[in-house]
Coordinates of C-alpha atoms in Angstrom, one line a residue:
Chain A
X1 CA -8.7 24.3 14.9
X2 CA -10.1 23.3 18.4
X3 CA -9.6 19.1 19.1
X4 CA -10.5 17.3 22.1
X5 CA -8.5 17.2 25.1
X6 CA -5.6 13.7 24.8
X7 CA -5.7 14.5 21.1
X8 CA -2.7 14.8 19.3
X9 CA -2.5 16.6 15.5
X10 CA -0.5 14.2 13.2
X11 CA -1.2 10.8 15.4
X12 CA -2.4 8.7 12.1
X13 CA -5.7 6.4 12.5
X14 CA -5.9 4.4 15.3
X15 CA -7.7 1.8 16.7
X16 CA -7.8 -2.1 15.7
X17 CA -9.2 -2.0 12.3
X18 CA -12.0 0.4 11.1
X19 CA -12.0 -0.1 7.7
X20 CA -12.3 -4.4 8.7
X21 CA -9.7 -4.7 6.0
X22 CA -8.9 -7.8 7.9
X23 CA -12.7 -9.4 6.5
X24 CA -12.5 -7.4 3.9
X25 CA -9.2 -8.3 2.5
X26 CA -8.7 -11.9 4.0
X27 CA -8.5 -15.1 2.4
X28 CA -5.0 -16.9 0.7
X29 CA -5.6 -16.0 -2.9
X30 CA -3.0 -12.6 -2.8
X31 CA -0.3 -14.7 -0.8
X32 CA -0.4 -17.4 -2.8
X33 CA -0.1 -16.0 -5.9
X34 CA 2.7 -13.8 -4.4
X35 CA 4.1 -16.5 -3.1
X36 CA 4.3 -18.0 -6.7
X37 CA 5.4 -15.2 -7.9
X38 CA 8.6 -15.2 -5.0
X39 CA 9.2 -18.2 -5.6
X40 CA 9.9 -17.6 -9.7
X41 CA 11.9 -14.4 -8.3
X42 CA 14.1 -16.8 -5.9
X43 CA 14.9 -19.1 -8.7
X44 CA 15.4 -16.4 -11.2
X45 CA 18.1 -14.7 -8.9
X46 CA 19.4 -18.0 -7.9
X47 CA 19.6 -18.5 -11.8
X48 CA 21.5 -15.2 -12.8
X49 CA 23.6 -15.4 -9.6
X50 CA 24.5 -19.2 -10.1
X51 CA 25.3 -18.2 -14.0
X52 CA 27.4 -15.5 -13.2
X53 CA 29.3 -17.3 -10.5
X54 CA 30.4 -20.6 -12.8
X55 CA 31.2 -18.0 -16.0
X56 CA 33.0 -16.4 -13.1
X57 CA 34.7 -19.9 -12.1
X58 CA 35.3 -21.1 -16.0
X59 CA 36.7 -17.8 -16.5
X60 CA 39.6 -18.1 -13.7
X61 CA 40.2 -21.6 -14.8
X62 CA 40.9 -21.2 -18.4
X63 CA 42.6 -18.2 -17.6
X64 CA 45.3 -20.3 -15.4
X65 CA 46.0 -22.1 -19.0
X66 CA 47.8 -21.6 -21.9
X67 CA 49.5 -23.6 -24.7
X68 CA 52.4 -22.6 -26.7
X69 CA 53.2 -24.2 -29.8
X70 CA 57.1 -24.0 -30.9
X71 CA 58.7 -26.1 -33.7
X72 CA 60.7 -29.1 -32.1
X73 CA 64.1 -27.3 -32.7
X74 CA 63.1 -25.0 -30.5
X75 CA 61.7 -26.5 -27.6
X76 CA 64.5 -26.5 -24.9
X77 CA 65.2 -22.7 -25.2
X78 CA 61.2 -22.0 -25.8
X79 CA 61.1 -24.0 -22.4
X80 CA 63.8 -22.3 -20.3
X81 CA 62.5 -19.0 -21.0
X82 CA 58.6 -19.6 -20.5
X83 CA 59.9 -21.2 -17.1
X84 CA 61.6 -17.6 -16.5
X85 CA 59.0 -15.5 -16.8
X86 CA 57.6 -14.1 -13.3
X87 CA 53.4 -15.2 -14.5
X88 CA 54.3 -19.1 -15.0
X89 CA 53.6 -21.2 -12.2
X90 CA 54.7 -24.4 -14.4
X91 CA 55.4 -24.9 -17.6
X92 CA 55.3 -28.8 -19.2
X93 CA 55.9 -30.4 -22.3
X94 CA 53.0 -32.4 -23.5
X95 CA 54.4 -35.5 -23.9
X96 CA 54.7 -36.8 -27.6
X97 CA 52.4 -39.9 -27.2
X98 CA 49.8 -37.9 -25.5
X99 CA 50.0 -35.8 -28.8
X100 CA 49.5 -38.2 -30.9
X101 CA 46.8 -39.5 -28.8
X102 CA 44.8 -36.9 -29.2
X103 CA 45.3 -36.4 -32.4
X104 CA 44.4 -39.5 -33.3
X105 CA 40.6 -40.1 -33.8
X106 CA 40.8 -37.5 -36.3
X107 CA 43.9 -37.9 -38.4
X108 CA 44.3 -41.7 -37.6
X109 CA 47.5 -43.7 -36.8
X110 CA 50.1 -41.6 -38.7
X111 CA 53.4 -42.5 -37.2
X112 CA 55.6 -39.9 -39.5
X113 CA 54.0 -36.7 -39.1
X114 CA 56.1 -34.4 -37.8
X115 CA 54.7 -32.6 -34.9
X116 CA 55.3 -29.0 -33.1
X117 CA 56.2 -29.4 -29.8
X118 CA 53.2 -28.0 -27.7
X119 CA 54.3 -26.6 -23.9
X120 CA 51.2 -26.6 -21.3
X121 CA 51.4 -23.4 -18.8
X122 CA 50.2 -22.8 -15.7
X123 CA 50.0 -19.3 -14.7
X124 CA 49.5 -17.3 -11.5
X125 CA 46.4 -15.4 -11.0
X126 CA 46.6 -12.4 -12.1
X127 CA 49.8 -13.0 -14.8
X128 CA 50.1 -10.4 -17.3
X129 CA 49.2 -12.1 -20.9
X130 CA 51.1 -9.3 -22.9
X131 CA 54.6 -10.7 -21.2
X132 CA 53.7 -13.5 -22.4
X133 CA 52.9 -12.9 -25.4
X134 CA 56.2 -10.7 -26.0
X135 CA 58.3 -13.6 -25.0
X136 CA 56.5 -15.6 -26.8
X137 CA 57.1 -13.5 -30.1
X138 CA 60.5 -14.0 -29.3
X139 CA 60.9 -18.0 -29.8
X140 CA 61.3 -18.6 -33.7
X141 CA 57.8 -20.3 -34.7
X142 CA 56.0 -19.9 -31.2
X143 CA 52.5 -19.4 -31.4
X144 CA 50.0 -18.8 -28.5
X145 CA 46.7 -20.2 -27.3
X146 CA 44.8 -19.9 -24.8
X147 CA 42.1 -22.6 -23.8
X148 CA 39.8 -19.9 -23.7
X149 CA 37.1 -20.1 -27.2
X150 CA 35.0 -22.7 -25.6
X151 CA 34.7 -20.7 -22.1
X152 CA 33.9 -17.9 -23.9
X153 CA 30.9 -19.9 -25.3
X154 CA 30.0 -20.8 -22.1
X155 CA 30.3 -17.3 -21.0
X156 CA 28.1 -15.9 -23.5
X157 CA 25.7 -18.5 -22.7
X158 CA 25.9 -17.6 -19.2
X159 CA 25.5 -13.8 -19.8
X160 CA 22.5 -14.6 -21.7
X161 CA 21.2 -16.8 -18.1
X162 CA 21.7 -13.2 -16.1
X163 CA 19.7 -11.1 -18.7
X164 CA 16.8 -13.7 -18.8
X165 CA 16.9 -13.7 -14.9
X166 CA 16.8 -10.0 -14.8
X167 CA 14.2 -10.2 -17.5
X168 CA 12.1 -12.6 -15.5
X169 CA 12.5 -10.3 -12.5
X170 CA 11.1 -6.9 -14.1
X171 CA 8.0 -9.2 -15.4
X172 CA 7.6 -11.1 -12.1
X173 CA 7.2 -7.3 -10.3
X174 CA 5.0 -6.0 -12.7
X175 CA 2.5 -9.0 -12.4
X176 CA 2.7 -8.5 -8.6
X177 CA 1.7 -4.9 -9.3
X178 CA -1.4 -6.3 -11.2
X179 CA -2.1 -8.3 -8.3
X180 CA -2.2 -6.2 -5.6
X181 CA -4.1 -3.3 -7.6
X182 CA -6.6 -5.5 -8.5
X183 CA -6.6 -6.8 -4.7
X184 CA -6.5 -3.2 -3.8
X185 CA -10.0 -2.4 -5.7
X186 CA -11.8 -5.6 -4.5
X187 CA -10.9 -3.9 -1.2
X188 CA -12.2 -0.8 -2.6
X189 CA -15.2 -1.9 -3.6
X190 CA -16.1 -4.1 -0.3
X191 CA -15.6 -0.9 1.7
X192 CA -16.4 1.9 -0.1
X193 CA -19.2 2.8 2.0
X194 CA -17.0 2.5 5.4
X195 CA -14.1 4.6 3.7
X196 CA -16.3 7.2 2.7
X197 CA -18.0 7.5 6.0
X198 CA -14.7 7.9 7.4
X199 CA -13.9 10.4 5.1
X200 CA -17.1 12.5 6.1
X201 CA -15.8 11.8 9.7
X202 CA -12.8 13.6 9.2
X203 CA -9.8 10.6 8.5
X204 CA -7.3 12.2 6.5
X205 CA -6.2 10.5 3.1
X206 CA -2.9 9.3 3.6
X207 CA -4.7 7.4 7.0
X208 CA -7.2 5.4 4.7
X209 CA -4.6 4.9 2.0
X210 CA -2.1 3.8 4.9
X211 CA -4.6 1.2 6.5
X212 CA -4.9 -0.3 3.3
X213 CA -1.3 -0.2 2.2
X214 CA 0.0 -1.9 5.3
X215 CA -2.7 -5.0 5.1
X216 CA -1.3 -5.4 1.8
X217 CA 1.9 -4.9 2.4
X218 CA 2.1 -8.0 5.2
X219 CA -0.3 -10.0 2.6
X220 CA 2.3 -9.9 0.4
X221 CA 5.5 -9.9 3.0
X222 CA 3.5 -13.4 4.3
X223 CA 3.1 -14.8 0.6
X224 CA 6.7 -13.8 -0.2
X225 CA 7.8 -15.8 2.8
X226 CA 5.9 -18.2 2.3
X227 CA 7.6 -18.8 -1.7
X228 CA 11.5 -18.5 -0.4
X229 CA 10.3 -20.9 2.2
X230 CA 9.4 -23.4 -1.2
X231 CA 11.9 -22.4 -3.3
X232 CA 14.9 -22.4 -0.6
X233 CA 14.9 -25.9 -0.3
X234 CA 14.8 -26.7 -4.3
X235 CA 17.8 -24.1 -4.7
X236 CA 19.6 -26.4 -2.2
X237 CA 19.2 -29.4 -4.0
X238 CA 20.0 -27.7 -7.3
X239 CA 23.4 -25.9 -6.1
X240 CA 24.3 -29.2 -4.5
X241 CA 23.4 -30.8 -8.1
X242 CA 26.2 -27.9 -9.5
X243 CA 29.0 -28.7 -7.6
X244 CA 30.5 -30.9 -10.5
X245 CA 30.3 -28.3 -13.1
X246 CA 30.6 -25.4 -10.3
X247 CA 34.7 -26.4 -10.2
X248 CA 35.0 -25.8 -6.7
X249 CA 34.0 -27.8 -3.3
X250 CA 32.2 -25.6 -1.3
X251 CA 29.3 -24.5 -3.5
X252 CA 25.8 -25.0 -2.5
X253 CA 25.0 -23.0 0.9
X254 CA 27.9 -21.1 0.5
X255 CA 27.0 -20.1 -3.2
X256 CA 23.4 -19.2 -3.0
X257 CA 22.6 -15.4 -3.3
X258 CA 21.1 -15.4 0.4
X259 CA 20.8 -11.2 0.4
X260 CA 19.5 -11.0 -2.6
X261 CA 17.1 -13.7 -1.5
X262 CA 16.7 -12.2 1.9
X263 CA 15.6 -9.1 0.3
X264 CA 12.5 -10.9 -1.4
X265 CA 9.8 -10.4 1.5
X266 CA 10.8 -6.5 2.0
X267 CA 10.8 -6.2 -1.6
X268 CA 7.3 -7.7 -2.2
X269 CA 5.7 -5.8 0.7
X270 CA 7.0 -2.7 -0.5
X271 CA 5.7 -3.5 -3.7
X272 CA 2.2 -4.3 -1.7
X273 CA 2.7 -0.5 0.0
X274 CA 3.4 1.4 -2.6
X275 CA 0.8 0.1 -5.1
X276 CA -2.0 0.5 -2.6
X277 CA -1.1 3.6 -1.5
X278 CA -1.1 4.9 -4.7
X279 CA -4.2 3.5 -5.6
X280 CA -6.4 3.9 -2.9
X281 CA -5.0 7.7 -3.0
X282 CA -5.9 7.8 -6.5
X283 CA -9.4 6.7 -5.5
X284 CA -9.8 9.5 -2.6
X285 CA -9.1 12.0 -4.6
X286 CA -12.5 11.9 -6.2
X287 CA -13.7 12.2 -2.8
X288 CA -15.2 15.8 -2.1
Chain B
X1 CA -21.2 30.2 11.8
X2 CA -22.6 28.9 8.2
X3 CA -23.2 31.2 5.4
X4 CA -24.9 30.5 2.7
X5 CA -24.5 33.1 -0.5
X6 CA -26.3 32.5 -4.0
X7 CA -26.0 28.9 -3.4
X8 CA -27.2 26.3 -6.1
X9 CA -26.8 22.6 -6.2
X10 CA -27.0 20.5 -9.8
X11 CA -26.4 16.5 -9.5
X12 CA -24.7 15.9 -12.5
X13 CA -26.6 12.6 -12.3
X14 CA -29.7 14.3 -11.8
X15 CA -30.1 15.1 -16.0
X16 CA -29.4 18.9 -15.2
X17 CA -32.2 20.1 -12.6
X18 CA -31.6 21.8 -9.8
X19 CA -31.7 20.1 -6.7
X20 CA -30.8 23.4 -4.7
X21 CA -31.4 27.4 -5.8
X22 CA -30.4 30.7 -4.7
X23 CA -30.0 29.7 -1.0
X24 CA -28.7 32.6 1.3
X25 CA -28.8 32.3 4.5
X26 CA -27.0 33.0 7.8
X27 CA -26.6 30.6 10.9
X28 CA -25.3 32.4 13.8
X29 CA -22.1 30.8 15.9
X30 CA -24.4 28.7 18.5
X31 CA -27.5 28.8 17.2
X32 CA -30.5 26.3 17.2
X33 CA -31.9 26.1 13.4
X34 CA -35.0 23.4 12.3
X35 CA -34.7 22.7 8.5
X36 CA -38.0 22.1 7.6
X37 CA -39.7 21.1 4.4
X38 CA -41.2 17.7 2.6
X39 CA -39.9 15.1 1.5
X40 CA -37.5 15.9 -1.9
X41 CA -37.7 19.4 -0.6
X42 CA -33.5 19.7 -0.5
X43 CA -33.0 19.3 3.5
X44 CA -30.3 16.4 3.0
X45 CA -28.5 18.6 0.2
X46 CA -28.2 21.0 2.5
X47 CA -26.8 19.3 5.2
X48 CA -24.6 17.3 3.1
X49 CA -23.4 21.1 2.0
X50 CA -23.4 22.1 5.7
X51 CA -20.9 18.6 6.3
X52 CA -18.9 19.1 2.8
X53 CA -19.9 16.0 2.0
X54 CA -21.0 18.0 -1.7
X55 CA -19.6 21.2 -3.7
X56 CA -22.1 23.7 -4.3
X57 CA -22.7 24.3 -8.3
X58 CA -22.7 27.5 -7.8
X59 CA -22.3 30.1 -5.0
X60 CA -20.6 30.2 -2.0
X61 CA -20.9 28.6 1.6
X62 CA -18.7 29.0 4.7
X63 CA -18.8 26.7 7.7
X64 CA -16.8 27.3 10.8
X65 CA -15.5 30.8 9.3
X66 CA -13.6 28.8 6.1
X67 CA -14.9 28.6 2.6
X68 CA -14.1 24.9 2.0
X69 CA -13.4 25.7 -1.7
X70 CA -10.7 27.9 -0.7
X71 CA -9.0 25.4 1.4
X72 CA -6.5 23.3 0.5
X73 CA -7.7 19.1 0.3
X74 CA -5.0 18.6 3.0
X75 CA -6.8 21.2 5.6
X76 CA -10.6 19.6 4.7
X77 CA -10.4 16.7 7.5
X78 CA -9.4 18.7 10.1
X79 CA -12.6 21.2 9.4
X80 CA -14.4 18.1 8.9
X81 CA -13.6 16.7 12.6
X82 CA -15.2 20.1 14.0
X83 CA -18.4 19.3 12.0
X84 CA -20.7 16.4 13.8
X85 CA -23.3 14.4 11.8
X86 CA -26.2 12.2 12.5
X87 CA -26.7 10.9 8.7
X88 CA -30.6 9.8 8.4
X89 CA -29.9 6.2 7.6
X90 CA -27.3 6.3 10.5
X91 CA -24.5 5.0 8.7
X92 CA -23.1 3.1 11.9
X93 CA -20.0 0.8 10.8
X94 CA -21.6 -2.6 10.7
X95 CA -18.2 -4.6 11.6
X96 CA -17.4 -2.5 14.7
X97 CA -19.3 -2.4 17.5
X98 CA -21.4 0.0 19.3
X99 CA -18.3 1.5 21.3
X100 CA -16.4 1.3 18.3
X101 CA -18.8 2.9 15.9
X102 CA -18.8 5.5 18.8
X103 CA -15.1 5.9 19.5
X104 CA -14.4 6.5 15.4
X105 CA -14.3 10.3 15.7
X106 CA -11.9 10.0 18.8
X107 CA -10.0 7.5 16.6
X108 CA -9.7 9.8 14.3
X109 CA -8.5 12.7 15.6
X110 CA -5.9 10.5 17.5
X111 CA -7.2 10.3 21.2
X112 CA -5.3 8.4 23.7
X113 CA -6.8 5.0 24.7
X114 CA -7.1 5.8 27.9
X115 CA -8.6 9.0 27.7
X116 CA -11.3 7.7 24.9
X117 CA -12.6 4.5 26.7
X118 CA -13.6 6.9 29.3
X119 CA -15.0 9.6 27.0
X120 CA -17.0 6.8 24.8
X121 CA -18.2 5.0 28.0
X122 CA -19.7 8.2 29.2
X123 CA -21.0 9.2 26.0
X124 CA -22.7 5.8 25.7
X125 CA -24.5 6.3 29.4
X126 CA -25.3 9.8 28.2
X127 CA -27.6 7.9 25.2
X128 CA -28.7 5.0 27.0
X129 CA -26.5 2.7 25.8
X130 CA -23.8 1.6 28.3
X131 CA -25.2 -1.7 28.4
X132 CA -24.8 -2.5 24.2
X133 CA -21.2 -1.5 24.4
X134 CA -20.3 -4.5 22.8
X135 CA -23.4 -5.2 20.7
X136 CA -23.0 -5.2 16.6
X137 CA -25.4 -2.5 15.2
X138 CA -27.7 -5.1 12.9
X139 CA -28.0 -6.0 16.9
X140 CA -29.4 -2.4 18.1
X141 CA -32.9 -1.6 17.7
X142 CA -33.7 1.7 15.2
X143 CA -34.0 3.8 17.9
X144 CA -30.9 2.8 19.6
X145 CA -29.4 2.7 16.0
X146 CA -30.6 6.6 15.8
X147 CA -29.0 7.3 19.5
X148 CA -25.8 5.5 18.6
X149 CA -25.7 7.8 15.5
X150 CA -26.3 10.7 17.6
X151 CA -23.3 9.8 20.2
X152 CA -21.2 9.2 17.3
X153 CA -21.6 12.4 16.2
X154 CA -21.4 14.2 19.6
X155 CA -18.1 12.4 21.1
X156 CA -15.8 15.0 20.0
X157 CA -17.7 18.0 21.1
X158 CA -17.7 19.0 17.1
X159 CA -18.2 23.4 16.6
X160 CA -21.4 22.4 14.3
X161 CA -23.6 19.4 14.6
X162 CA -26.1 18.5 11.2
X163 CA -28.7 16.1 12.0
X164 CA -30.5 14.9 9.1
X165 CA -34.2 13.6 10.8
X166 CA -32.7 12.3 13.7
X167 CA -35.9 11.4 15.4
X168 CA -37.7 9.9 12.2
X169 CA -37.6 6.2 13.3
X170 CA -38.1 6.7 17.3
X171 CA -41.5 6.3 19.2
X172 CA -42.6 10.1 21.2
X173 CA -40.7 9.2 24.2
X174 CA -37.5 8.5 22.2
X175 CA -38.1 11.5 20.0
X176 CA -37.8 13.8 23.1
X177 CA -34.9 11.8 24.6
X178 CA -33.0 12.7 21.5
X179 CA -34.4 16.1 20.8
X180 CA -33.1 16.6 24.8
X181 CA -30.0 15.3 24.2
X182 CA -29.5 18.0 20.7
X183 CA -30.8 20.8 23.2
X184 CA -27.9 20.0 25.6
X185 CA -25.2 20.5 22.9
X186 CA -26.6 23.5 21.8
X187 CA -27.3 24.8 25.3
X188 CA -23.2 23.6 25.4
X189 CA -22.3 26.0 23.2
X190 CA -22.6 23.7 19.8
X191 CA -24.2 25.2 16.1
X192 CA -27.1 22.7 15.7
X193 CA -28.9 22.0 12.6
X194 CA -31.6 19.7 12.8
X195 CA -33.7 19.3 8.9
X196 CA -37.0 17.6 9.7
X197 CA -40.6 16.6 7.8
X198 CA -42.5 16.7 11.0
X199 CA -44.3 20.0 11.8
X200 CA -44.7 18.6 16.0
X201 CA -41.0 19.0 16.6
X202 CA -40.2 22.8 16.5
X203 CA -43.7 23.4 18.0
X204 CA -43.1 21.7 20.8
X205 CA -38.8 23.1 20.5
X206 CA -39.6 26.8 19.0
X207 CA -36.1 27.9 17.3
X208 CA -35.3 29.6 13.8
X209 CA -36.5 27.6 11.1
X210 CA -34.9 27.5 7.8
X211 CA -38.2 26.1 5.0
X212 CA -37.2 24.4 1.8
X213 CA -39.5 23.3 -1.3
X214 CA -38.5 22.7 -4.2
X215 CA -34.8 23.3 -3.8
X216 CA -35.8 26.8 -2.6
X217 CA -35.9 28.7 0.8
X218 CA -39.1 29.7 1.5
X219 CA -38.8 31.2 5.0
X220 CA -36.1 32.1 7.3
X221 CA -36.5 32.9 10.8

């Protein structure tokens, strides 16, 4: 079909804004809330990635530690050849007062109990547990255990963090889907009669749908930015807050989840995009 | 070209009557064609046929040598950027002004910048309205309204230009100005289509007439 000289077939809409989705779609009302709505998503994947990280941390730590009980009779030999096994980094006796210490609040002062010897053992990372074990099974009496029920507590606990925070996540996108749909027809419905006059005029679908996606898209890109902006300084504060219970120095900055954080804004405006795209398409098509 | 065969026309919102009824008619590639008829008549269902702005009921139209029912959705903008119209209440873009409302079509179709400021400026000369350029429409007078309309719906030299009373709100003198202006187009090489209530304005521009009532064609020729 014929077209005006300088014109060019698939060159989408131009010009500054036609539909005045700027008027017609203005105000702080979508950014704000989607700047709420960040900022829950930042502190939900700080959450699951904090969680994961100190189950990750307890994990490694209890794994470095193991006690093996062997009857008294036993103990230099049990000693000697815990010490020569290729995983132990150090192996100690704990001493018998300690014992007894401990003991103590819930058995009281009991001065002629006889008591196991128990050895304390370091091991290297990555230390197989089955050699262990096996030379353990060796020594008459030995028994095993690892500090490991309470971490597993705490690992449960902190599996049960990442699921809520992916939980959170999944709701925290589908409310911004809401949002911007029920943005999207507000728009609709302000310039209905400009989007079907430039329907009569010849602008192609995926142009209309594509003017409105991309105001909605930097709506929400600006009100996602705006809610890491908020939320990045509170993370801060919170992973310096973990350090104690983090088991390592250099946590805060270092631990926070900046990709996944980074990826906020894009996420949200493509979230904006693709919703309005879809339903401002939706809406054309019942357009002759 | 526009055919019309066995055409009807039902507004579902209409409670079933027929707004349109065995229409068939052909409009030569070119030609000059009054629509005439009263009020209620079926002029604007027409056009708004001619523009595929509706679907007929039943029958069968072609505009520009396609069938738009036959076309695919994806091909319907590109026929509908060779098809000018000058809609009776004007239907200028409120929030843009004049030489925007003017450049849309260009806008449309993708025109340079460059190449469209000078095609719009010329455009807005050609209708007496280089010095609104910037004005708002709610700023425009009706006639100028009606001309900017009318330049809107000329810019990009469309194959078929509908004009639905384009000279119902202008004074004599403005009336001829625009009427001069359509004449040009057609003598250009456009299909015009003008649908009027007046009986002055093809005596005083003798072309084929098309004459409605009722939803039915009375006359052609």
């Amino acid at each position: 079909m014929a077209r005006p000289k300088g014109a060019t077939a698939l060159r989408p809409l131009r010009g500054r804004d036609p539909l005045g989705l700027r008027r017609a779609l203005a105000g702080w009302l979508l950014p704000a809330l989607v700047g709420a709505m960040a900022l829950l998503a930042a502190l939900a994947i700080a959450g699951a990635a904090g969680a994961g990280r100190l189950a990750e941390r307890w994990e490694q730590a209890a794994a470095g530690q193991v006690i093996v009980q062997v009857p008294p009779a036993q103990a230099e030999a049990a000693l000697a050849r815990l010490r020569a096994l290729p995983g132990v980094a150090e192996a100690t006796v704990v001493a018998e007062d300690r014992l007894r210490a401990l003991l103590a609040p819930w058995l009281g002062e009991v001065p002629g109990l006889p008591l196991p010897v128990m050895i304390e053992l370091r091991l290297v990372e990555r230390a197989e547990e089955a050699a262990l074990r096996e030379a353990a099974a060796a020594i008459p009496g030995a028994q095993v255990e690892r500090r490991g029920e309470a971490v597993t507590q705490a690992l449960r606990v902190a599996e049960g963090v990442r699921g809520l925070a992916f939980v959170l996540l999944g709701i925290i996108a589908a409310v911004a889907v809401a949002l911007v749909a029920v943005a999207t027809r507000a728009g609709l419905a302000a310039r209905r009669e400009t989007i079907e006059i430039l329907h009569e005029l010849g602008a192609r679908d995926a142009d209309i749908a594509g003017r409105f996606a991309a105001r909605l898209a930097l709506l929400c890109a600006a009100g996602a930015l705006g809610g890491l902006a908020v939320a990045l300084p509170a993370l801060w504060l919170l992973a310096e807050a973990a350090i104690p219970v983090a088991l390592s120095r250099p946590a805060a900055a270092s631990d926070l989840p900046w990709a996944a954080l980074a990826l906020l804004p894009p996420a949200a405006a493509g979230i904006g995009w693709l919703t309005a795209r879809l339903a401002v398409g939706a809406w054309l098509r019942r357009l002759p | 070209m526009v055919r019309f065969s066995g055409v009807g026309l039902c507004y579902p919102e209409g409670g079933g009557a027929w707004a349109l009824q065995g229409l068939d008619f052909l409009l030569p590639e070119g030609s000059f064609t009054w629509l005439l008829g009263p009020s209620g008549a079926g002029k604007t269902s027409v056009l708004g046929l001619m523009h595929l702005r509706l679907r007929p009921s039943i029958g069968r139209i072609e505009v520009l040598g396609h069938d738009p029912a036959g076309l695919p959705r994806a091909q319907l903008p590109a026929l509908r950027r060779r098809i000018g119209v000058v809609f009776q209440d004007y239907r200028l873009l409120p929030h843009l002004s004049a030489f925007e409302n003017v450049a849309l079509p260009l806008r449309i179709q993708g025109v340079t910048e460059a190449r469209l400021r000078a095609d719009v400026t010329e455009m807005l000369r050609w209708v007496g309205l280089a010095e609104r350029a910037e004005a708002a429409p709610a700023a425009l007078s009706g006639g100028e309204q009606q001309r900017l309309a009318l330049a809107r719906a000329v810019i990009a030299r469309p194959a078929l230009l509908v004009a639905d009373e384009p000279t119902g709100n202008l004074d004599a003198t403005q009336a001829r100005r625009v009427l001069s202006l359509l004449r040009e187009l057609h003598r250009l090489g456009t299909t015009v289509v003008v649908a009027t209530h007046s009986e002055a304005l093809p005596e005083e521009y003798p072309a084929p007439a098309l004459r409605l009532e009722g939803g039915r064609l009375l006359r052609h020729g």
